[in-house]
Amino acid sequence: MSFSVNTKNTNGTLELHLSGRFDFNANQIFRKAYQNGLDNTVTSYVVLDFSGVEYMDSSALGMLLLLKDYGDKENKRIELINCQDTVREILDIVNFGKLFTIR
Amino acid sequence: MDMDSEGNEMSPETEQITQLSLMDQKSLDPEVSLSRYVMRNVVRPVKLDGEQLEQWILPAAEFSGDIFAAEMTAGGRLNMILADGSGHGLGTAICMMPITDVFYAMASKGSPIPSIAKELNQKMVQLLPKDRFVTALLASINWASKKVEVWNGGSPAPFFLNKEGEYLKIWKSQHLPLGILSSQDFDDTVESFQWEHPGQFLMFTDGLTTAKNGEDEIFGTERMHQVLLGSSPDERFRDLKTAVIDHISEEEAGDDISLISINCDPELLPKTEKKELQNQEKAYAPSTWKVSLHLNETDMKNIDVLPVMLAWLKQVGIDQKDTQRLFLIISELYTNALDHGLLRLDSSLKSSSSGFDEYLEQRSQRINNLEKGSIEIKLERMLDLEGDIMKIRMEDSGEGFDFIALFRDLEKTDDSDIVNLHGKGMALVYTLTQNMQYFNQGKVIELEYLLSN
C-alpha cells in the first residue's frame, strides 16, 4: 500500500495520520505534510499516528530525525502514537524513545 | 575473505573469473572500479590466527553498508566494531569509511570502548546529513580477564552463549545510533559481562534476522535460536550461516548480512597474546627501567627537579607528546607534594590575583625556613596486559590530606568542569592517567600513564 498522510488540526495539536509503507518513497509526501502543517497552523504539539503504518525502514527513521530537527527549531513537542508491534520494535532498537515521546 | 553470492568462499580461480566479468561490465565506469579498489582496502584483515574469530559478510549491493573491523591491542584485548549504515550501496559505503579510520587509530592504541564510541559519534555528527545515522556495536574481548564489554547503539542484541547454546548474556540496544546526538548528550556507557566457563560471543546485523525467503517469510530470531541450540560450539557458526543461506535460497539478500563469532576460550588466546608480548618484550627489553629520586630539604631548595625529569624522559626515548603529558603530570604531583604536603600552603589563595602574589611569597618564605622534609619520586616503565605503561609514585614526608574528598570532586567532574574546579591540576592528571591511588593518609600517590608509542 502506498504511503499517505491525513492532516488534522484540533485545539493547537497537529495530528498526522500516517498509513502505508513508510519508506524512502514516502519522503516528499511526509515532509510536505509536516512542513505545511507546522508553517500554516498555530500549534505547539505534533502527534504522529502510526496505526496505519505496517512497515518502516531506516530512511523513515531519517525522516523522523529531520522532523525533530524542524520541530526543535520552533519548540514543538512531538509524539508518536499507536505504533504496531513491528514498527515499535524498530523504534525501540534504535532507542528513538530518547528523542520522541512514544505511546 | 571473498564470497560469491551464495556466501561460499571463493577459490582464487573463481575469484579471477568474477573479477574478469566485473571488468567486462564495469570497464566503462572507471569510477566504480576505483571505488571498488578503495573499499576493498578500507578494512584490514584481523591479526588473529583464525581460531578465535569467524566472520561472514554478505553484501546486498555491490558495496556493503555493513562494516566489520577488529584490532588486537598489545595487551591481548580484541577491540571490534560492527556498523550498519542506513541504506546500502556506494553512498552508504562512503559514509562508513571514516569509521574504520577512527576505529583503527584508537583501537590499536588500546583506547577503551567508551572513548572510541564518543569519538566515532562526534565524527559521524560532523560528516553525515541530519537524516543519516549509523547503528553500531562496539565490543571488546579480554581473554585474560574473561571480560566482554559492549556499547550497543541501535543494533540487534549480540549475546554470549555457553557450550549448550543457551544465552548467558544479551546486550540489548541501550543507545541511539551514532551520528544523532551531540557530544554533550552522547551516552558512552558500556555493559560488561565476565564469563566463568568458555563460550561464544555472537553478533550480527539486522540483515540476518530480516532475510526473506521466496514466501516473504523472514529468517527471524526464533529460527536463529533453534539453530544455535541444536548445534555444537565448533559447528555453530557454520550451521547458522548455512541455515540463513538455505533460507534465502534463490532470493537475493534484501539487506547486507553480517555474522561474527568470537571464541571466548582463554585456552585459545595465549598463542597470539604471548607471541605479541614476547615480541614486545624483545623490542622494549632495554627500555623497562626504574628510576627513583630522593630529595631532602636542602635538595629541594637547590635543585630544580623538573628539568631533570624532563631531560631523563627525553634521554630514554619517550616521544614528544608523551613527554609533554608526563611532564605535566609529574610537575603537578611534585608541586602538590611540596606546596601542600610539606609547606602546607593554602591553594584557595591562588584564586584571586592578589592572593597569587601572596601565595608565591609565602612559598619562598616557607621553603627557606623548611627544616626537615623529603620527597621521593619513582618512575617505572613496564609492560603489562594493558600495554606499555609508565608507573609514577610520589611520596612526601608531610602530614597528608583528605584525599577522599578530592576523589569525590574528581568523580563528579567531567571535562567541561575542569576549569571550575579548585584542584584543576589534579583533575587534569586524573583524566590523563589510570589507576590513581592514594596511600598513607594521602602522603603517597601512585598512578599509571599509558604510553602511546
Coordinates of C-alpha atoms in Angstrom, one line a residue, chain A residues 3 8 10 12 15 19 22 26-27 29 33 35 37 41 48 52 57-58 69 72-73 75 79 86 90 92 103:
Chain A
F3 CA 2.1 5.9 1.7
K8 CA -5.9 17.2 11.2
T10 CA -7.5 20.4 16.7
G12 CA -3.4 23.6 18.9
E15 CA -2.2 15.4 14.0
S19 CA -0.7 5.0 6.6
F22 CA 6.8 4.3 5.5
A26 CA 7.4 8.5 1.4
N27 CA 10.0 11.2 1.7
I29 CA 4.7 13.4 1.0
A33 CA 2.7 17.2 5.2
Q35 CA 6.0 21.5 6.9
G37 CA 1.1 21.7 9.0
T41 CA -1.1 26.5 11.9
L48 CA 2.2 11.2 14.5
G52 CA -1.9 2.6 9.6
D57 CA 12.7 1.4 7.1
S58 CA 15.9 3.3 8.0
D69 CA 15.2 19.0 13.8
D72 CA 13.1 21.6 17.7
K73 CA 13.9 24.9 16.0
N75 CA 9.9 24.4 20.1
E79 CA 4.7 12.4 20.0
T86 CA 6.9 -4.3 14.1
I90 CA 12.4 -0.9 15.2
D92 CA 12.9 0.5 20.4
R103 CA 2.9 6.0 23.4

